[in-house]
């Protein structure tokens, strides 16, 4: 599996010939867009910074679009979406979807633009997480301390922070919550199931490639 960060909350996850995209940046966003063909596209929040389905068609490849809570199956991939709340961009409690799915034997949990606590029922459903994607930059989503607290409760093997200003000190604060002074950003994360053995809450910082 190869995970590439494209800015904001936009991720490209590839395993074999299959490509999955999380929260693609739309043409109307201030963030820089990236275009490629995806098989599946998941959107957590209906906002221009996250709902750019139109950027993920390439040739004859058009993504299967998922944009809300529920259970889905596409190309043998089982996906669960859980309802939560976001206050991103000053919104007053918009629906945010947390996604849980397994690819290549690796469990991914994507918190999207989560803006507060996760309810007990959902927490109980989010178990055995290998890789957790969590916002850390506020703006109506989780601040560093709240983000790390939720991450600890979810007990992932790897934590990937997202949605923060690289020029600010938010990432430094998040790393400090995790007991780390700094982390060298990687261009991408290439990982197999066996690589996760022995890991407990390791923070992996990915440099935006957009």
PDB file of C-alpha atoms in Angstrom, residues 69-184:
ATOM      1  CA  UNK A  69     -22.828   7.485   6.623  1.00  0.00           C
ATOM      2  CA  UNK A  70     -23.744   3.912   5.704  1.00  0.00           C
ATOM      3  CA  UNK A  71     -22.239   0.637   4.577  1.00  0.00           C
ATOM      4  CA  UNK A  72     -20.754   0.192   1.118  1.00  0.00           C
ATOM      5  CA  UNK A  73     -19.047  -2.490  -0.916  1.00  0.00           C
ATOM      6  CA  UNK A  74     -17.124  -1.792  -4.098  1.00  0.00           C
ATOM      7  CA  UNK A  75     -14.501  -3.982  -5.761  1.00  0.00           C
ATOM      8  CA  UNK A  76     -14.405  -6.248  -2.731  1.00  0.00           C
ATOM      9  CA  UNK A  77     -13.715  -3.310  -0.394  1.00  0.00           C
ATOM     10  CA  UNK A  78     -16.062  -3.022   2.581  1.00  0.00           C
ATOM     11  CA  UNK A  79     -16.520   0.533   3.820  1.00  0.00           C
ATOM     12  CA  UNK A  80     -18.432   1.797   6.849  1.00  0.00           C
ATOM     13  CA  UNK A  81     -19.336   5.451   7.321  1.00  0.00           C
ATOM     14  CA  UNK A  82     -20.259   6.782  10.763  1.00  0.00           C
ATOM     15  CA  UNK A  83     -22.094  10.037  11.430  1.00  0.00           C
ATOM     16  CA  UNK A  84     -20.295  12.705  13.460  1.00  0.00           C
ATOM     17  CA  UNK A  85     -20.166  16.503  13.653  1.00  0.00           C
ATOM     18  CA  UNK A  86     -17.923  19.171  12.126  1.00  0.00           C
ATOM     19  CA  UNK A  87     -17.761  22.928  12.609  1.00  0.00           C
ATOM     20  CA  UNK A  88     -15.303  23.426   9.764  1.00  0.00           C
ATOM     21  CA  UNK A  89     -15.260  26.907   8.256  1.00  0.00           C
ATOM     22  CA  UNK A  90     -17.549  28.287  10.948  1.00  0.00           C
ATOM     23  CA  UNK A  91     -20.419  25.925  10.189  1.00  0.00           C
ATOM     24  CA  UNK A  92     -22.773  25.083  13.054  1.00  0.00           C
ATOM     25  CA  UNK A  93     -22.721  21.352  13.313  1.00  0.00           C
ATOM     26  CA  UNK A  94     -22.602  19.959   9.775  1.00  0.00           C
ATOM     27  CA  UNK A  95     -22.633  16.201   9.261  1.00  0.00           C
ATOM     28  CA  UNK A  96     -19.128  14.755   9.040  1.00  0.00           C
ATOM     29  CA  UNK A  97     -18.581  11.130   8.103  1.00  0.00           C
ATOM     30  CA  UNK A  98     -15.882   8.995   9.703  1.00  0.00           C
ATOM     31  CA  UNK A  99     -14.826   6.153   7.399  1.00  0.00           C
ATOM     32  CA  UNK A 100     -13.506   2.739   8.347  1.00  0.00           C
ATOM     33  CA  UNK A 101     -12.256   0.327   5.691  1.00  0.00           C
ATOM     34  CA  UNK A 102      -9.724  -2.420   5.125  1.00  0.00           C
ATOM     35  CA  UNK A 103      -7.327  -2.570   2.194  1.00  0.00           C
ATOM     36  CA  UNK A 104      -4.679  -5.202   1.593  1.00  0.00           C
ATOM     37  CA  UNK A 105      -5.265  -6.498   5.132  1.00  0.00           C
ATOM     38  CA  UNK A 106      -4.675  -3.039   6.626  1.00  0.00           C
ATOM     39  CA  UNK A 107      -7.452  -1.220   8.512  1.00  0.00           C
ATOM     40  CA  UNK A 108      -7.787   2.514   7.789  1.00  0.00           C
ATOM     41  CA  UNK A 109      -9.829   4.991   9.834  1.00  0.00           C
ATOM     42  CA  UNK A 110     -10.354   8.455   8.366  1.00  0.00           C
ATOM     43  CA  UNK A 111     -11.799  11.021  10.801  1.00  0.00           C
ATOM     44  CA  UNK A 112     -12.432  13.664   8.131  1.00  0.00           C
ATOM     45  CA  UNK A 113     -13.263  17.134   9.446  1.00  0.00           C
ATOM     46  CA  UNK A 114     -14.301  15.884  12.886  1.00  0.00           C
ATOM     47  CA  UNK A 115     -15.079  18.761  15.219  1.00  0.00           C
ATOM     48  CA  UNK A 116     -15.619  17.126  18.607  1.00  0.00           C
ATOM     49  CA  UNK A 117     -16.025  13.921  20.565  1.00  0.00           C
ATOM     50  CA  UNK A 118     -16.981  10.632  18.937  1.00  0.00           C
ATOM     51  CA  UNK A 119     -20.086   9.051  20.452  1.00  0.00           C
ATOM     52  CA  UNK A 120     -19.736   5.846  22.469  1.00  0.00           C
ATOM     53  CA  UNK A 121     -21.468   3.592  19.934  1.00  0.00           C
ATOM     54  CA  UNK A 122     -19.181   4.735  17.120  1.00  0.00           C
ATOM     55  CA  UNK A 123     -16.080   4.425  19.306  1.00  0.00           C
ATOM     56  CA  UNK A 124     -16.962   0.802  19.991  1.00  0.00           C
ATOM     57  CA  UNK A 125     -17.251   0.171  16.242  1.00  0.00           C
ATOM     58  CA  UNK A 126     -13.859   1.717  15.473  1.00  0.00           C
ATOM     59  CA  UNK A 127     -11.651  -1.098  16.663  1.00  0.00           C
ATOM     60  CA  UNK A 128      -8.449  -2.746  15.454  1.00  0.00           C
ATOM     61  CA  UNK A 129      -7.296   0.348  13.556  1.00  0.00           C
ATOM     62  CA  UNK A 130      -3.934   0.127  11.856  1.00  0.00           C
ATOM     63  CA  UNK A 131      -3.696   3.631  10.353  1.00  0.00           C
ATOM     64  CA  UNK A 132      -5.623   6.666  11.637  1.00  0.00           C
ATOM     65  CA  UNK A 133      -5.967   9.926   9.683  1.00  0.00           C
ATOM     66  CA  UNK A 134      -6.826  12.807  12.018  1.00  0.00           C
ATOM     67  CA  UNK A 135      -7.208  16.607  11.649  1.00  0.00           C
ATOM     68  CA  UNK A 136      -5.059  18.640  14.033  1.00  0.00           C
ATOM     69  CA  UNK A 137      -5.359  22.230  12.866  1.00  0.00           C
ATOM     70  CA  UNK A 138      -8.592  23.453  14.404  1.00  0.00           C
ATOM     71  CA  UNK A 139     -10.657  25.678  12.054  1.00  0.00           C
ATOM     72  CA  UNK A 140     -13.774  23.996  13.402  1.00  0.00           C
ATOM     73  CA  UNK A 141     -12.065  20.605  13.534  1.00  0.00           C
ATOM     74  CA  UNK A 142      -9.930  19.014  16.255  1.00  0.00           C
ATOM     75  CA  UNK A 143      -7.176  20.984  17.956  1.00  0.00           C
ATOM     76  CA  UNK A 144      -3.867  19.147  18.596  1.00  0.00           C
ATOM     77  CA  UNK A 145      -4.616  18.064  22.176  1.00  0.00           C
ATOM     78  CA  UNK A 146      -8.161  16.859  21.416  1.00  0.00           C
ATOM     79  CA  UNK A 147      -6.938  15.096  18.293  1.00  0.00           C
ATOM     80  CA  UNK A 148      -4.234  13.208  20.145  1.00  0.00           C
ATOM     81  CA  UNK A 149      -6.609  12.297  22.969  1.00  0.00           C
ATOM     82  CA  UNK A 150      -9.016  10.677  20.507  1.00  0.00           C
ATOM     83  CA  UNK A 151      -6.118   8.960  18.760  1.00  0.00           C
ATOM     84  CA  UNK A 152      -4.955   7.435  22.037  1.00  0.00           C
ATOM     85  CA  UNK A 153      -8.471   6.139  22.745  1.00  0.00           C
ATOM     86  CA  UNK A 154      -8.695   4.575  19.276  1.00  0.00           C
ATOM     87  CA  UNK A 155      -5.306   2.848  19.732  1.00  0.00           C
ATOM     88  CA  UNK A 156      -4.072   2.865  16.114  1.00  0.00           C
ATOM     89  CA  UNK A 157      -0.667   1.558  15.163  1.00  0.00           C
ATOM     90  CA  UNK A 158       0.108   4.626  13.022  1.00  0.00           C
ATOM     91  CA  UNK A 159      -1.294   8.175  13.232  1.00  0.00           C
ATOM     92  CA  UNK A 160      -1.180  10.498  10.209  1.00  0.00           C
ATOM     93  CA  UNK A 161      -2.002  14.154  10.995  1.00  0.00           C
ATOM     94  CA  UNK A 162      -3.760  16.335   8.403  1.00  0.00           C
ATOM     95  CA  UNK A 163      -5.397  19.721   7.834  1.00  0.00           C
ATOM     96  CA  UNK A 164      -2.844  22.076   9.363  1.00  0.00           C
ATOM     97  CA  UNK A 165      -0.713  25.021   8.281  1.00  0.00           C
ATOM     98  CA  UNK A 166       2.827  23.792   7.710  1.00  0.00           C
ATOM     99  CA  UNK A 167       4.191  27.246   8.559  1.00  0.00           C
ATOM    100  CA  UNK A 168       2.503  27.331  11.964  1.00  0.00           C
ATOM    101  CA  UNK A 169       3.275  25.506  15.196  1.00  0.00           C
ATOM    102  CA  UNK A 170       0.264  23.173  15.211  1.00  0.00           C
ATOM    103  CA  UNK A 171       2.233  20.128  14.070  1.00  0.00           C
ATOM    104  CA  UNK A 172       4.864  20.809  16.729  1.00  0.00           C
ATOM    105  CA  UNK A 173       2.132  20.917  19.386  1.00  0.00           C
ATOM    106  CA  UNK A 174       0.650  17.644  18.140  1.00  0.00           C
ATOM    107  CA  UNK A 175       4.035  15.922  18.156  1.00  0.00           C
ATOM    108  CA  UNK A 176       4.633  17.190  21.688  1.00  0.00           C
ATOM    109  CA  UNK A 177       1.320  15.626  22.775  1.00  0.00           C
ATOM    110  CA  UNK A 178       2.740  12.359  21.462  1.00  0.00           C
ATOM    111  CA  UNK A 179       6.017  12.842  23.299  1.00  0.00           C
ATOM    112  CA  UNK A 180       8.013  13.621  20.163  1.00  0.00           C
ATOM    113  CA  UNK A 181      10.086  16.724  19.508  1.00  0.00           C
ATOM    114  CA  UNK A 182      10.019  16.478  15.735  1.00  0.00           C
ATOM    115  CA  UNK A 183       9.321  14.105  12.856  1.00  0.00           C
ATOM    116  CA  UNK A 184      10.966  14.125   9.455  1.00  0.00           C
TER     117      UNK A 184
END
